[in-house]
Every structure is written in structure tokens, then in C-alpha cells.
mmCIF file of C-alpha atoms in Angstrom:
data_model
loop_
_atom_site.group_PDB
_atom_site.id
_atom_site.type_symbol
_atom_site.label_atom_id
_atom_site.label_comp_id
_atom_site.label_asym_id
_atom_site.label_seq_id
_atom_site.Cartn_x
_atom_site.Cartn_y
_atom_site.Cartn_z
ATOM 1 C CA UNK A 51 83.096 104.029 96.598
ATOM 2 C CA UNK A 52 84.578 107.319 97.772
ATOM 3 C CA UNK A 53 86.573 107.004 100.997
ATOM 4 C CA UNK A 54 86.763 103.209 100.883
ATOM 5 C CA UNK A 55 90.006 101.223 101.046
ATOM 6 C CA UNK A 56 90.343 97.692 99.701
ATOM 7 C CA UNK A 57 93.222 95.626 101.038
ATOM 8 C CA UNK A 58 94.543 92.998 98.612
ATOM 9 C CA UNK A 59 96.819 90.213 99.883
ATOM 10 C CA UNK A 60 97.777 87.109 97.935
ATOM 11 C CA UNK A 61 100.578 84.757 99.032
ATOM 12 C CA UNK A 62 100.634 82.630 95.878
ATOM 13 C CA UNK A 63 103.403 84.793 94.433
ATOM 14 C CA UNK A 64 106.704 84.966 96.279
ATOM 15 C CA UNK A 65 108.409 87.700 94.268
ATOM 16 C CA UNK A 66 107.344 91.136 93.097
ATOM 17 C CA UNK A 67 106.105 92.094 89.654
ATOM 18 C CA UNK A 68 103.954 89.002 89.191
ATOM 19 C CA UNK A 69 102.341 89.733 92.544
ATOM 20 C CA UNK A 70 101.885 93.411 91.700
ATOM 21 C CA UNK A 71 100.332 92.684 88.309
ATOM 22 C CA UNK A 72 98.012 90.116 89.886
ATOM 23 C CA UNK A 73 96.993 92.620 92.552
ATOM 24 C CA UNK A 74 96.215 95.215 89.902
ATOM 25 C CA UNK A 75 94.150 92.685 87.970
ATOM 26 C CA UNK A 76 91.867 92.045 90.964
ATOM 27 C CA UNK A 77 91.797 95.584 92.361
ATOM 28 C CA UNK A 78 88.817 97.879 91.962
ATOM 29 C CA UNK A 79 89.179 99.502 88.522
ATOM 30 C CA UNK A 80 87.268 102.527 89.816
ATOM 31 C CA UNK A 81 89.781 103.218 92.603
ATOM 32 C CA UNK A 82 91.530 106.582 92.474
ATOM 33 C CA UNK A 83 94.822 105.277 93.907
ATOM 34 C CA UNK A 84 96.661 101.986 94.244
ATOM 35 C CA UNK A 85 99.394 101.513 96.834
ATOM 36 C CA UNK A 86 102.147 98.887 96.978
ATOM 37 C CA UNK A 87 103.358 98.141 100.520
ATOM 38 C CA UNK A 88 105.951 95.433 101.171
ATOM 39 C CA UNK A 89 105.608 93.033 104.086
ATOM 40 C CA UNK A 90 108.737 94.454 105.782
ATOM 41 C CA UNK A 91 107.375 97.996 106.177
ATOM 42 C CA UNK A 92 105.868 99.881 109.145
ATOM 43 C CA UNK A 93 103.781 102.807 107.925
ATOM 44 C CA UNK A 94 103.228 105.798 110.204
ATOM 45 C CA UNK A 95 99.529 106.313 110.888
ATOM 46 C CA UNK A 96 99.095 109.462 108.766
ATOM 47 C CA UNK A 97 101.418 108.558 105.896
ATOM 48 C CA UNK A 98 98.913 107.124 103.427
ATOM 49 C CA UNK A 99 96.526 110.055 103.818
ATOM 50 C CA UNK A 100 99.433 112.478 103.411
ATOM 51 C CA UNK A 101 100.546 110.809 100.191
ATOM 52 C CA UNK A 102 97.020 110.860 98.765
ATOM 53 C CA UNK A 103 96.530 114.522 99.670
ATOM 54 C CA UNK A 104 99.736 115.536 97.906
ATOM 55 C CA UNK A 105 99.052 113.313 94.894
ATOM 56 C CA UNK A 106 95.569 114.704 94.334
ATOM 57 C CA UNK A 107 94.853 114.574 90.611
ATOM 58 C CA UNK A 108 98.470 114.966 89.545
ATOM 59 C CA UNK A 109 100.423 112.657 87.240
ATOM 60 C CA UNK A 110 103.120 111.365 89.570
ATOM 61 C CA UNK A 111 104.370 108.373 91.550
ATOM 62 C CA UNK A 112 104.929 109.042 95.248
ATOM 63 C CA UNK A 113 106.669 107.381 98.203
ATOM 64 C CA UNK A 114 107.256 108.584 101.782
ATOM 65 C CA UNK A 115 110.622 109.324 103.319
ATOM 66 C CA UNK A 116 112.245 106.232 104.795
ATOM 67 C CA UNK A 117 115.379 105.047 106.544
ATOM 68 C CA UNK A 118 116.176 102.731 103.630
ATOM 69 C CA UNK A 119 116.601 105.698 101.275
ATOM 70 C CA UNK A 120 118.502 107.889 103.723
ATOM 71 C CA UNK A 121 121.903 107.167 102.202
ATOM 72 C CA UNK A 122 121.040 106.559 98.533
ATOM 73 C CA UNK A 123 118.283 109.091 97.696
ATOM 74 C CA UNK A 124 118.971 111.722 100.354
ATOM 75 C CA UNK A 125 121.089 112.088 103.482
ATOM 76 C CA UNK A 126 119.573 112.240 106.960
ATOM 77 C CA UNK A 127 119.273 110.259 110.182
ATOM 78 C CA UNK A 128 115.846 109.034 111.274
ATOM 79 C CA UNK A 129 115.049 108.204 114.904
ATOM 80 C CA UNK A 130 112.502 106.032 116.697
ATOM 81 C CA UNK A 131 112.240 108.000 119.915
ATOM 82 C CA UNK A 132 115.878 108.428 121.018
ATOM 83 C CA UNK A 133 117.092 105.445 118.962
ATOM 84 C CA UNK A 134 118.714 106.033 115.556
ATOM 85 C CA UNK A 135 117.092 103.930 112.830
ATOM 86 C CA UNK A 136 119.749 102.327 110.624
ATOM 87 C CA UNK A 137 119.656 102.036 106.842
ATOM 88 C CA UNK A 138 118.824 98.335 107.231
ATOM 89 C CA UNK A 139 116.743 98.013 110.381
ATOM 90 C CA UNK A 140 115.710 95.056 112.540
ATOM 91 C CA UNK A 141 112.922 94.737 115.099
ATOM 92 C CA UNK A 142 115.584 94.627 117.786
ATOM 93 C CA UNK A 143 116.936 98.018 116.668
ATOM 94 C CA UNK A 144 113.653 99.752 117.516
ATOM 95 C CA UNK A 145 112.424 97.469 120.332
ATOM 96 C CA UNK A 146 110.370 99.447 122.823
ATOM 97 C CA UNK A 147 110.023 102.396 120.452
ATOM 98 C CA UNK A 148 107.598 101.011 117.881
ATOM 99 C CA UNK A 149 104.952 103.577 118.841
ATOM 100 C CA UNK A 150 107.357 106.359 117.863
ATOM 101 C CA UNK A 151 107.318 104.995 114.326
ATOM 102 C CA UNK A 152 103.553 104.545 114.154
ATOM 103 C CA UNK A 153 102.759 107.917 115.753
ATOM 104 C CA UNK A 154 105.429 109.889 113.930
ATOM 105 C CA UNK A 155 103.888 113.297 113.150
ATOM 106 C CA UNK A 156 103.668 114.741 109.681
ATOM 107 C CA UNK A 157 105.730 117.745 108.714
ATOM 108 C CA UNK A 158 105.153 120.183 105.848
ATOM 109 C CA UNK A 159 105.071 118.546 102.407
ATOM 110 C CA UNK A 160 108.546 118.572 100.894
ATOM 111 C CA UNK A 161 109.016 116.674 97.641
ATOM 112 C CA UNK A 162 112.286 115.595 96.063
ATOM 113 C CA UNK A 163 112.926 113.999 92.689
ATOM 114 C CA UNK A 164 115.797 111.479 92.995
ATOM 115 C CA UNK A 165 115.338 110.133 89.461
ATOM 116 C CA UNK A 166 113.692 106.888 90.499
ATOM 117 C CA UNK A 167 112.262 105.510 93.732
ATOM 118 C CA UNK A 168 112.039 102.096 95.374
ATOM 119 C CA UNK A 169 108.557 100.567 95.424
ATOM 120 C CA UNK A 170 108.428 99.280 99.025
ATOM 121 C CA UNK A 171 105.687 101.781 99.988
ATOM 122 C CA UNK A 172 104.459 103.626 96.927
ATOM 123 C CA UNK A 173 101.231 105.331 95.907
ATOM 124 C CA UNK A 174 100.119 105.383 92.262
ATOM 125 C CA UNK A 175 97.147 107.261 90.886
ATOM 126 C CA UNK A 176 95.088 104.763 88.896
ATOM 127 C CA UNK A 177 95.365 107.022 85.863
ATOM 128 C CA UNK A 178 99.172 106.749 86.000
ATOM 129 C CA UNK A 179 99.046 102.952 86.165
ATOM 130 C CA UNK A 180 96.688 102.919 83.188
ATOM 131 C CA UNK A 181 99.007 105.221 81.242
ATOM 132 C CA UNK A 182 102.346 103.541 82.021
ATOM 133 C CA UNK A 183 101.032 99.969 81.944
ATOM 134 C CA UNK A 184 101.878 96.788 83.821
ATOM 135 C CA UNK A 185 105.124 95.931 85.583
ATOM 136 C CA UNK A 186 107.801 94.086 83.596
ATOM 137 C CA UNK A 187 107.739 90.483 84.810
ATOM 138 C CA UNK A 188 111.211 89.829 83.401
ATOM 139 C CA UNK A 189 112.370 92.074 86.247
ATOM 140 C CA UNK A 190 110.473 90.124 88.877
ATOM 141 C CA UNK A 191 113.156 90.152 91.563
ATOM 142 C CA UNK A 192 114.912 93.511 91.060
ATOM 143 C CA UNK A 193 115.156 96.678 88.919
ATOM 144 C CA UNK A 194 111.383 96.614 88.420
ATOM 145 C CA UNK A 195 110.977 99.959 90.203
ATOM 146 C CA UNK A 196 113.834 101.663 88.340
ATOM 147 C CA UNK A 197 112.345 100.397 85.077
ATOM 148 C CA UNK A 198 108.825 101.587 85.886
ATOM 149 C CA UNK A 199 110.011 105.031 86.986
ATOM 150 C CA UNK A 200 111.986 105.429 83.776
ATOM 151 C CA UNK A 201 109.022 104.388 81.651
ATOM 152 C CA UNK A 202 106.850 106.889 83.547
ATOM 153 C CA UNK A 203 109.419 109.670 83.169
ATOM 154 C CA UNK A 204 109.480 109.105 79.409
ATOM 155 C CA UNK A 205 105.784 110.058 79.529
ATOM 156 C CA UNK A 206 106.446 113.127 81.662
ATOM 157 C CA UNK A 207 105.476 111.474 84.969
ATOM 158 C CA UNK A 208 107.969 112.078 87.826
ATOM 159 C CA UNK A 209 108.664 109.699 90.705
ATOM 160 C CA UNK A 210 108.937 111.653 93.948
ATOM 161 C CA UNK A 211 109.670 111.183 97.656
ATOM 162 C CA UNK A 212 107.481 113.046 100.153
ATOM 163 C CA UNK A 213 109.839 113.822 103.052
ATOM 164 C CA UNK A 214 106.983 115.144 105.192
ATOM 165 C CA UNK A 215 105.746 111.629 105.988
ATOM 166 C CA UNK A 216 107.464 108.375 106.933
ATOM 167 C CA UNK A 217 107.575 104.605 106.513
ATOM 168 C CA UNK A 218 110.146 102.377 108.200
ATOM 169 C CA UNK A 219 111.523 99.782 105.801
ATOM 170 C CA UNK A 220 113.396 96.890 107.366
ATOM 171 C CA UNK A 221 114.896 96.073 103.966
ATOM 172 C CA UNK A 222 116.049 92.797 102.448
ATOM 173 C CA UNK A 223 114.103 90.720 104.979
ATOM 174 C CA UNK A 224 111.921 88.745 102.569
ATOM 175 C CA UNK A 225 113.117 88.696 98.977
ATOM 176 C CA UNK A 226 116.598 87.186 99.553
ATOM 177 C CA UNK A 227 114.968 84.267 101.367
ATOM 178 C CA UNK A 228 112.763 83.290 98.427
ATOM 179 C CA UNK A 229 114.901 84.240 95.420
ATOM 180 C CA UNK A 230 117.502 82.116 93.683
ATOM 181 C CA UNK A 231 120.793 83.310 92.226
ATOM 182 C CA UNK A 232 119.512 82.278 88.798
ATOM 183 C CA UNK A 233 116.524 84.629 89.194
ATOM 184 C CA UNK A 234 118.799 87.513 90.136
ATOM 185 C CA UNK A 235 121.038 86.848 87.127
ATOM 186 C CA UNK A 236 118.017 86.668 84.803
ATOM 187 C CA UNK A 237 116.858 90.085 86.048
ATOM 188 C CA UNK A 238 120.370 91.491 85.599
ATOM 189 C CA UNK A 239 120.435 90.305 82.002
ATOM 190 C CA UNK A 240 116.942 91.565 81.189
ATOM 191 C CA UNK A 241 117.674 94.994 82.652
ATOM 192 C CA UNK A 242 120.953 95.409 80.811
ATOM 193 C CA UNK A 243 119.425 94.242 77.526
ATOM 194 C CA UNK A 244 116.571 96.691 77.971
ATOM 195 C CA UNK A 245 118.565 99.810 78.852
ATOM 196 C CA UNK A 246 122.317 99.682 78.458
ATOM 197 C CA UNK A 247 122.425 99.731 74.626
ATOM 198 C CA UNK A 248 120.244 102.838 74.526
ATOM 199 C CA UNK A 249 121.612 106.404 74.681
ATOM 200 C CA UNK A 250 120.277 109.430 76.458
ATOM 201 C CA UNK A 251 117.838 109.200 79.365
ATOM 202 C CA UNK A 252 117.647 105.416 79.073
ATOM 203 C CA UNK A 253 121.354 104.958 79.782
ATOM 204 C CA UNK A 254 120.795 104.059 83.439
ATOM 205 C CA UNK A 255 123.370 102.811 85.890
ATOM 206 C CA UNK A 256 122.470 99.407 87.295
ATOM 207 C CA UNK A 257 121.069 100.284 90.766
ATOM 208 C CA UNK A 258 123.355 97.864 92.570
ATOM 209 C CA UNK A 259 126.384 99.366 90.815
ATOM 210 C CA UNK A 260 125.525 102.597 92.596
ATOM 211 C CA UNK A 261 125.318 101.047 96.078
ATOM 212 C CA UNK A 262 121.542 100.585 96.201
ATOM 213 C CA UNK A 263 121.064 97.030 97.425
ATOM 214 C CA UNK A 264 117.476 97.226 98.699
#
């Protein structure tokens, strides 16, 4: 129904794309938007509404500004009150200033297109998910977001960051604890096999080769 939000949580899957695909399979097919939010994210109180208002009926994928992207997608310094929020944040870093994150005010919508975005806190119109399809489960532990953004871009769907709203991403707090080296290597191989032999817009740099470790 209009205005309703359904929260889906399932702890049977420890990694990413299998969990995301399962969540999509049990989500309301009539929903206008679907949002992926990792368990190491604090979302400011107005962020989700701001993302939905900007998305509207457009064909796009949209994430908020975040500390975890502040050195790889754009350059800035976020603060929680007077405390600078580092690229990889801990609870101790913002202790006593959590309300500054939650109550962070919106600013004017300002969208950037960095090529691809990380899916730690990302809003998808249902129509976009239906058009692009499911997430590649061979990339269950990394590169899944870069892959999905590239597949969307091939269909004319951009992946954007809305710098007018905010989510704090602690980064690398969960996945490294439940992922084996063999799983990482399998994702590396699948990603390279999928993209590196191809010319043109598919000739992507491996995200970790470019310093993006989140």
C-alpha cells in the first residue's frame, strides 16, 4: 500500500548477493522502491525520504553521501558534531555524538555520477530492479555493486550519489569476519572473467586495484 514500508531481515545468508536476491524474492512485488542497507550503517533520519523524493519515477540507482566514499568517490570531511568522521569509522570515533549523525539535516539535492556506487545504503526503484535483473551470485563477497552498476549503465541507467543526505558507514565490520580467502579469490576470478577481456565501457579496473577496499 502507498506510504507503507516493509522491513526484510534474514540471517540465514552471511554474505551479500544471495541475501539480496532472497530479500527481493520475498519483498512486496508492488513496492515502488527497494532499499539495501548493510548492518554497519547509521542512516540519518531524513535520508530515506530524501532519496525517494529525488528518485521519483526516474530510472536510476541512488545512494546518500557517506564517510566511506569521501576519499574514493569524492573528497570531503564529514563531522559528527565537532568530531571528524574517518573513512573507516568505529563506534568509539563518534561516541557521545551519535545524535549528530541521526539528526543531520538535509541540504539541497546535489547528485554526482562517480561511475559506480557501493551498495551499503542504496535505493532502487522496483522498475530498475526488474529491468536490470538479479544480482550476480558469483560475486557474492565483492564487486557485486560495480557489476550491477555497469549492467544498469549499459541500459542507460546511472548510479548516483545524493550529497544532500547522509549515511554513516562503519565499513568492513561484518564481511571480513564471515568470508574466507577462497571466497574472495573466487569473486576476483569471476569478475575478471566477466569484464577484463571485453573492450570499451566494460573494461573496468578492479575496484581494489583503485584503492576501494570497502
